[in-house]
Every structure is written in structure tokens, then in C-alpha cells.
Coordinates of N, CA and C and ligand atoms in Angstrom, one line a residue:
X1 N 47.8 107.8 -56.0 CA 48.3 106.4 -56.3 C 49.4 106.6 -57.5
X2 N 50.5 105.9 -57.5 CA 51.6 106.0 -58.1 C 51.0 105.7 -59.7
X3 N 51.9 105.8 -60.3 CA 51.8 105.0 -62.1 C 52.3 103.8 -62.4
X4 N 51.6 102.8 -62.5 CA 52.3 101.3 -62.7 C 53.4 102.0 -63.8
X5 N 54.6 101.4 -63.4 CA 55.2 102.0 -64.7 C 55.3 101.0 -65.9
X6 N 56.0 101.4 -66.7 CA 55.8 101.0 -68.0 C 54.7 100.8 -68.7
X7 N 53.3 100.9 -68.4 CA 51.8 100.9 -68.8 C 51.6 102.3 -69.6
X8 N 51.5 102.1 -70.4 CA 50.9 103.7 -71.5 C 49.7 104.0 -71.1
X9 N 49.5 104.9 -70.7 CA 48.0 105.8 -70.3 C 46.9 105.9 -71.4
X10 N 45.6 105.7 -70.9 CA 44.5 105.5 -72.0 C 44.8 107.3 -73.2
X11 N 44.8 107.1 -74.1 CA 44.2 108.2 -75.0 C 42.8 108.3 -75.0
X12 N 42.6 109.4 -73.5 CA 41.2 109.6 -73.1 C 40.5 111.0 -74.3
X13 N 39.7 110.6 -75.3 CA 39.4 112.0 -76.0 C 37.9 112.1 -75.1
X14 N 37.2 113.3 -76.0 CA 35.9 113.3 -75.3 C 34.8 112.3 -74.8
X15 N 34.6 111.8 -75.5 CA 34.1 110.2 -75.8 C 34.3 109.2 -74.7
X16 N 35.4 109.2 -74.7 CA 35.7 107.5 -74.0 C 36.3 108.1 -72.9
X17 N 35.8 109.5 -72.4 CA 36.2 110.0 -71.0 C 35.5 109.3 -69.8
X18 N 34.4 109.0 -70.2 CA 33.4 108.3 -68.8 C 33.8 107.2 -68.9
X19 N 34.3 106.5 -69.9 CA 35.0 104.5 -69.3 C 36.2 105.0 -69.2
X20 N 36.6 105.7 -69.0 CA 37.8 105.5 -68.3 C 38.0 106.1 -66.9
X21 N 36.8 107.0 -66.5 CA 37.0 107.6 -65.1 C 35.4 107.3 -64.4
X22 N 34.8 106.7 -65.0 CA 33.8 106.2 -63.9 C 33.9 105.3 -62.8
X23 N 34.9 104.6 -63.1 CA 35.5 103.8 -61.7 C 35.6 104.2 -60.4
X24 N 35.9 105.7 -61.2 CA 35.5 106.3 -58.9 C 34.7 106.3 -58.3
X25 N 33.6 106.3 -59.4 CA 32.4 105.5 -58.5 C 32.0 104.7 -58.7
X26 N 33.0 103.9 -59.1 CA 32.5 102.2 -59.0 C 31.5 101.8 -60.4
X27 N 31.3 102.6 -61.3 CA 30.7 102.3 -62.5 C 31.8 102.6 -63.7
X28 N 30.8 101.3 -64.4 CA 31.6 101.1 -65.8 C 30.6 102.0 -66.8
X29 N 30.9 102.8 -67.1 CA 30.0 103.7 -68.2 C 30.1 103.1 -69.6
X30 N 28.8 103.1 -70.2 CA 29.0 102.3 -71.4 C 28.2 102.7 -71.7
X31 N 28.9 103.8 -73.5 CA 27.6 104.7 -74.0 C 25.9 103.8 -74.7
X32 N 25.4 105.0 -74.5 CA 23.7 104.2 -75.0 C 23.1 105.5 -76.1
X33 N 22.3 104.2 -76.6 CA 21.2 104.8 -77.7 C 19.9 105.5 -76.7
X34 N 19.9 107.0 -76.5 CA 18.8 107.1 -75.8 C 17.2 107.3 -76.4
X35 N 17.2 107.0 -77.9 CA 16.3 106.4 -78.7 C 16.0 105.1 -78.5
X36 N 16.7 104.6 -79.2 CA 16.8 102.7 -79.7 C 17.7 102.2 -78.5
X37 N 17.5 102.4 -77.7 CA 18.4 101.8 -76.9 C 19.9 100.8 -77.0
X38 N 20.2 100.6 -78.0 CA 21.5 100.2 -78.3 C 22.4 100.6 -77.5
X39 N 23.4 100.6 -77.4 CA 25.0 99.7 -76.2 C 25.8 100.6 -77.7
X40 N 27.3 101.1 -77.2 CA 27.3 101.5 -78.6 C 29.2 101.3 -77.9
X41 N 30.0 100.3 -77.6 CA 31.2 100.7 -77.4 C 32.2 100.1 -78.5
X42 N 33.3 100.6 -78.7 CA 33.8 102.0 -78.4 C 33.0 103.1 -78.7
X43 N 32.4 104.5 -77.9 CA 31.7 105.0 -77.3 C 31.7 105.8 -79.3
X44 N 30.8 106.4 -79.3 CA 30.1 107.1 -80.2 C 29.5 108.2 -80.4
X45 N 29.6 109.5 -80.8 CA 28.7 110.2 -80.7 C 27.1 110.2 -81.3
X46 N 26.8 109.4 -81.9 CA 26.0 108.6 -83.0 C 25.9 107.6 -82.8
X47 N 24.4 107.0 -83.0 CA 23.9 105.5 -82.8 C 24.1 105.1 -84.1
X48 N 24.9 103.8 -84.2 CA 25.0 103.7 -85.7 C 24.0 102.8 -86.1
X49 N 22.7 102.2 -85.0 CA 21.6 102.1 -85.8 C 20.6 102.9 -86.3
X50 N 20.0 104.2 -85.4 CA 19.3 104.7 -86.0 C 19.6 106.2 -86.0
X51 N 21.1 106.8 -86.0 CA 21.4 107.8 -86.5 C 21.3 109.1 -85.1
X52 N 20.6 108.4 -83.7 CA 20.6 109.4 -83.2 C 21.5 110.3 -82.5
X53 N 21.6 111.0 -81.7 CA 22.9 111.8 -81.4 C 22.6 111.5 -79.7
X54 N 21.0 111.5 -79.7 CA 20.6 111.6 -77.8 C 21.4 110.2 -77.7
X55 N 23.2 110.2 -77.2 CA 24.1 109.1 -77.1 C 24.6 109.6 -75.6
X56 N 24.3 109.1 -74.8 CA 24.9 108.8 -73.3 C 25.7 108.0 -72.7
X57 N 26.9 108.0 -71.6 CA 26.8 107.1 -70.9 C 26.3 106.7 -70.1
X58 N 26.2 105.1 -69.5 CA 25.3 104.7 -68.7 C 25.6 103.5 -68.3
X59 N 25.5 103.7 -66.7 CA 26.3 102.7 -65.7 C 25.7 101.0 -66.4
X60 N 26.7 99.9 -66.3 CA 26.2 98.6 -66.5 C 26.7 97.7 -65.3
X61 N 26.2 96.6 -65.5 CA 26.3 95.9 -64.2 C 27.9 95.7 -63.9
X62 N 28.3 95.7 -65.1 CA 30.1 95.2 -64.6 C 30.2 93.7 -65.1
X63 N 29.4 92.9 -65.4 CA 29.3 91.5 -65.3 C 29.2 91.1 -66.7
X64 N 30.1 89.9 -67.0 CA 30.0 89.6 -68.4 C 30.7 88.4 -68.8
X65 N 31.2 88.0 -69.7 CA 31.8 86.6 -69.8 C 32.6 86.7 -71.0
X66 N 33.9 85.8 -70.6 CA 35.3 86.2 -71.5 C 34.3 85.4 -73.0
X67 N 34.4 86.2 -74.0 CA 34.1 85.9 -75.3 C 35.5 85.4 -76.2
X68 N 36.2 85.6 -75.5 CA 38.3 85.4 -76.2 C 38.9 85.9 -75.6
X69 N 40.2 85.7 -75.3 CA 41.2 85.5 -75.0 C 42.4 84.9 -75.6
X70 N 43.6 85.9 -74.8 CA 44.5 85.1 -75.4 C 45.7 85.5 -74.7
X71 N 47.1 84.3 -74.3 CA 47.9 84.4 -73.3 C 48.9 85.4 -73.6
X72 N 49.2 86.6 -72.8 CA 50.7 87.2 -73.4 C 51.8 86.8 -72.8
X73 N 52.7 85.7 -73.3 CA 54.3 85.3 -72.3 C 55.3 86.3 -73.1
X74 N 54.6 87.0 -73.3 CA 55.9 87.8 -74.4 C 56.7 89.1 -73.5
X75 N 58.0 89.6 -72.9 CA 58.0 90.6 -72.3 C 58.1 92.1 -73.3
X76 N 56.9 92.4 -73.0 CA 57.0 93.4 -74.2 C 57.5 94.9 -73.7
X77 N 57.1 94.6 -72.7 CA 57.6 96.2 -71.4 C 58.3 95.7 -70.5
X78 N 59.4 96.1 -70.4 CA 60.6 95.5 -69.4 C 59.7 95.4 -67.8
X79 N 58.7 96.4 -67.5 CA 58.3 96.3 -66.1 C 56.9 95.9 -66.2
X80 N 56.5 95.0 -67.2 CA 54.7 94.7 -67.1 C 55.0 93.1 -67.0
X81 N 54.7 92.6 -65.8 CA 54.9 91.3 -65.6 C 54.3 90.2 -66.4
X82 N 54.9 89.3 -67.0 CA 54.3 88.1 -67.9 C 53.9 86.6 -67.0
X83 N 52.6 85.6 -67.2 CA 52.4 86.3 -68.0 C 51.0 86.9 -67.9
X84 N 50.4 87.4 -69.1 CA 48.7 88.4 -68.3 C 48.2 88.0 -69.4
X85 N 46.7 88.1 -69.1 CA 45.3 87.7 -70.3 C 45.0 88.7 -70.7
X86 N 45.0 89.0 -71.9 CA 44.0 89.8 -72.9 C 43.1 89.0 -73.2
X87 N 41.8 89.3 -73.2 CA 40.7 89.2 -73.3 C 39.6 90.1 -73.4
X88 N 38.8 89.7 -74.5 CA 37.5 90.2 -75.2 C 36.2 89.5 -74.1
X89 N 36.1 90.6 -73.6 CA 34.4 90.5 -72.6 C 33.5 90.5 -73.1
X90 N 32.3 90.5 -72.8 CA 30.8 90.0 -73.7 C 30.1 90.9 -72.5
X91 N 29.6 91.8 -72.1 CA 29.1 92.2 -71.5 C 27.0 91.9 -70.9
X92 N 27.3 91.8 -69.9 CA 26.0 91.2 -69.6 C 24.6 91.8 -70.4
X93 N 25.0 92.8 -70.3 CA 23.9 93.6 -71.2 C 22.6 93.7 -72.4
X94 N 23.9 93.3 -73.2 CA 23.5 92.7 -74.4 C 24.7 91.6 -75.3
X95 N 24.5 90.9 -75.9 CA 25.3 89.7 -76.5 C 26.3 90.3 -77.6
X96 N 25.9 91.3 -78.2 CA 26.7 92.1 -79.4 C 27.9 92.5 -78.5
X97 N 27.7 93.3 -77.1 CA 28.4 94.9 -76.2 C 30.2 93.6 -75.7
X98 N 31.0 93.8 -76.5 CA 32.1 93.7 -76.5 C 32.9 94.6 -76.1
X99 N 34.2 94.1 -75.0 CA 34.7 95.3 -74.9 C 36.4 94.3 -74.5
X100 N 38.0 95.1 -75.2 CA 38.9 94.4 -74.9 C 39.7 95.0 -73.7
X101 N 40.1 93.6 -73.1 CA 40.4 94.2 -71.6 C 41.6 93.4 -71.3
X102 N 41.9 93.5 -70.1 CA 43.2 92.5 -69.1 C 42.4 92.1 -67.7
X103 N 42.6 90.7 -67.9 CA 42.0 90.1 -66.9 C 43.2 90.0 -65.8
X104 N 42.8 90.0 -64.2 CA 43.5 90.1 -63.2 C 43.2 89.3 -62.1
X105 N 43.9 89.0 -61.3 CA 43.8 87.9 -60.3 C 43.0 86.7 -60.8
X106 N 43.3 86.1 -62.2 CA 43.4 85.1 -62.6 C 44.4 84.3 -63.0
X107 N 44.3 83.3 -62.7 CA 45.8 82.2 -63.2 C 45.2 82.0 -64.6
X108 N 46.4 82.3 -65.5 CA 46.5 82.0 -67.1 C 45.6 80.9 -67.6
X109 N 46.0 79.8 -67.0 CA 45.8 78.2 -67.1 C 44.2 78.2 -66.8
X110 N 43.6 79.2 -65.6 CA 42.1 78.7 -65.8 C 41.5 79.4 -66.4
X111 N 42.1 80.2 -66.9 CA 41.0 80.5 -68.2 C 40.4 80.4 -69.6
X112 N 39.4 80.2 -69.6 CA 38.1 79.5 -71.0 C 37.4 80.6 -71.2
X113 N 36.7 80.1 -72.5 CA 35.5 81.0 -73.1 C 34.5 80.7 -72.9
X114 N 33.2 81.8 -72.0 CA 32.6 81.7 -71.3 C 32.7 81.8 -69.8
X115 N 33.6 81.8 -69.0 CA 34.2 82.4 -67.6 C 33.9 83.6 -67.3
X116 N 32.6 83.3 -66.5 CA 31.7 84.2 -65.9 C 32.8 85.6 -65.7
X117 N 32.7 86.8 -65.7 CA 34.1 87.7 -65.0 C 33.1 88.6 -64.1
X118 N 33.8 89.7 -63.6 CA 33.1 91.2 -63.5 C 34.3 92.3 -63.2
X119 N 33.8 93.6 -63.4 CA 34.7 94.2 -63.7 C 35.5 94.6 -62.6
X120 N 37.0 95.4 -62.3 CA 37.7 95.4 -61.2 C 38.1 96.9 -61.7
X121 N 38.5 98.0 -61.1 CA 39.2 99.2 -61.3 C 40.3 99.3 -61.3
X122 N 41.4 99.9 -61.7 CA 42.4 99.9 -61.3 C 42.8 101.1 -61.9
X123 N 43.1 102.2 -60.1 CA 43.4 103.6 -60.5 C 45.0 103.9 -61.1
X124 N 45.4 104.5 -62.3 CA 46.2 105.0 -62.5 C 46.3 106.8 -63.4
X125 N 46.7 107.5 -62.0 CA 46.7 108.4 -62.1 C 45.1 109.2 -62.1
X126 N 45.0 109.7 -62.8 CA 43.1 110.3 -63.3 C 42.7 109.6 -64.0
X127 N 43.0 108.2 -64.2 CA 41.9 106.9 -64.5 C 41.4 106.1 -64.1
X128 N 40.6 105.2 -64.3 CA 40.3 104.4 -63.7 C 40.2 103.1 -64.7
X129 N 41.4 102.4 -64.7 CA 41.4 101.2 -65.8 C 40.6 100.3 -65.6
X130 N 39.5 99.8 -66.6 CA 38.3 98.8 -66.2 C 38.8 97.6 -66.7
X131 N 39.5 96.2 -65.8 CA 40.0 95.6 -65.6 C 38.7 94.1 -65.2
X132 N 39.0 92.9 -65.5 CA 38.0 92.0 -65.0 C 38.6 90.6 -64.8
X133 N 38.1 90.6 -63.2 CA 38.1 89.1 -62.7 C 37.0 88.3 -63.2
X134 N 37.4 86.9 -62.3 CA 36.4 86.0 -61.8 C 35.3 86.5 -61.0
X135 N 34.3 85.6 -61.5 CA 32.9 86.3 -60.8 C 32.5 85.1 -60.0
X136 N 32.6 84.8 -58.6 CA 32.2 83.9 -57.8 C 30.5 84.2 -57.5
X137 N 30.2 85.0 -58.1 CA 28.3 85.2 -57.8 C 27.5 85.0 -58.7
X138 N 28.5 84.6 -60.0 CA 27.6 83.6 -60.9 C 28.3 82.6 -61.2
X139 N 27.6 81.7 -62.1 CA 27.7 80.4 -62.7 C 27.1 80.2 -64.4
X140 N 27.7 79.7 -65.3 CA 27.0 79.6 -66.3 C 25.6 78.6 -66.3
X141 N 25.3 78.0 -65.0 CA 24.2 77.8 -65.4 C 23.2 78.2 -64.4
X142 N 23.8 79.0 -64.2 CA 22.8 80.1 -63.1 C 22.7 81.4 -64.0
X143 N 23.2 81.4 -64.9 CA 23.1 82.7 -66.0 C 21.3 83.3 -65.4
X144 N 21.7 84.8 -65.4 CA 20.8 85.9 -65.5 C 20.1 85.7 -63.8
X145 N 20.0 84.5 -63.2 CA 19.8 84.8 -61.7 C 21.2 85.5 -61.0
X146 N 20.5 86.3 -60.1 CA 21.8 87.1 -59.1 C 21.2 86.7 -57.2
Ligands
LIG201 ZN1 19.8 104.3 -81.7

């Protein structure tokens, strides 16, 4: 698959190599405390609660709800179409597990805080960009049934 152009490619170091290429198989890797079980993103090699190292990644549901947002009309890259949502996800997981992203096949105008998402891939090059729509298979007050 081609390179969206004008998009800068992730600065994949050791670390943040599994969220950025676990999308080929369809998982969003998101490192863990294999002690204390803590969520630890941006990924870690250390649990910065209780110091352990046993730090993994480990597939999550994908599913979460915009925590913020905010509209970009600005053309900041002659070829990245305006306008697009930046947005801060809340991951289903746990309430702390934040992660900032670009929401897609969403109209600007419907989106609020709290709008159920889940996650979408989008290959460029040897990545896999973890991107998030609308989730038609929840509801905020259907929260936690699937
Ligand atoms: Zn820990």
C-alpha cells in the first residue's frame, strides 16, 4: 500500500513497536504491568507503579470513548485534507489508559465527549496507524454490555 503522502511516519523505537504494527493482526497492543496489572501507554519498559520490568504488550478490545477532542481546519500539510479530529481516547480497559489519536469516517460536527469509538487500522507502509471510529455496537448506556 502506497504512503498517504504528506503524513510523517511514526518514530517507531523499541517500545512503541507493537502499537504501531499490531494491526496486522487486527490488535491494538497496549503495554501491561505483568505484576500489578496496570495499562502503561505511552508504552514503558517499567511499571511506574510498582517498579516492575515483567512489561508486555497485550491485545485490548479496541473500544473506548473520545475523552477530548479537538477540530483541525488549519492546512498544515498541503496534502492532509481539513478538516480532521484529534482526539484523546479513554480506552475501555481501564479509565486512567489514554491514548491521542485521529478519528476517521466521522463528520467533525458529530462529535462530543463521551462518543462511544473503536479502533480502525490504517496501513502505511510497515505500520499500522491505530485510528478510531464510531462504534455502532455500543451505547453509552449500554456501557460494558457487548
Ligand atoms: Zn506494575
Amino acid at each position: 500500500m502506497s504512503r498517504v503522502p504528506g503524513l510523517p511516519l511514526p518514530d517507531a523505537q523499541f517500545e512503541s513497536l507493537a502499537f504501531w504494527t499490531g494491526g496486522e493482526r487486527g490488535e491494538l497492543l497496549i503495554h501491561r504491568c505483568g505484576e500489578c496489572g496496570l495499562w502503561l501507554h505511552p508504552p514503558k519498559p517499567v511499571c511506574r507503579r510498582c517498579m516492575s520490568r515483567t512489561v508486555a504488550p497485550q491485545p485490548v478490545s479496541g473500544e473506548g470513548t473520545v475523552y477530548s477532542y479537538t477540530v483541525n481546519r488549519q492546512q498544515w500539510m498541503p496534502d492532509v485534507e481539513v478538516p480532521y479530529v484529534l482526539a484523546v481516547v479513554e480506552l475501555a480497559e481501564d479509565p486512567g489508559l489514554r491514548l491521542t489519536t485521529r478519528l476517521t469516517g466521522v463528520d467533525p460536527s458529530d462529535v462530543r465527549i463521551g462518543l462511544p469509538v473503536r479502533v480502525v487500522f490504517e496501513q502505511v507502509e510497515e505500520f499500522w496507524i491505530p485510528l478510531f471510529t464510531t462504534n455502532p455496537t455500543t451505547s453509552e448506556t449500554e456501557e460494558g454490555s457487548r
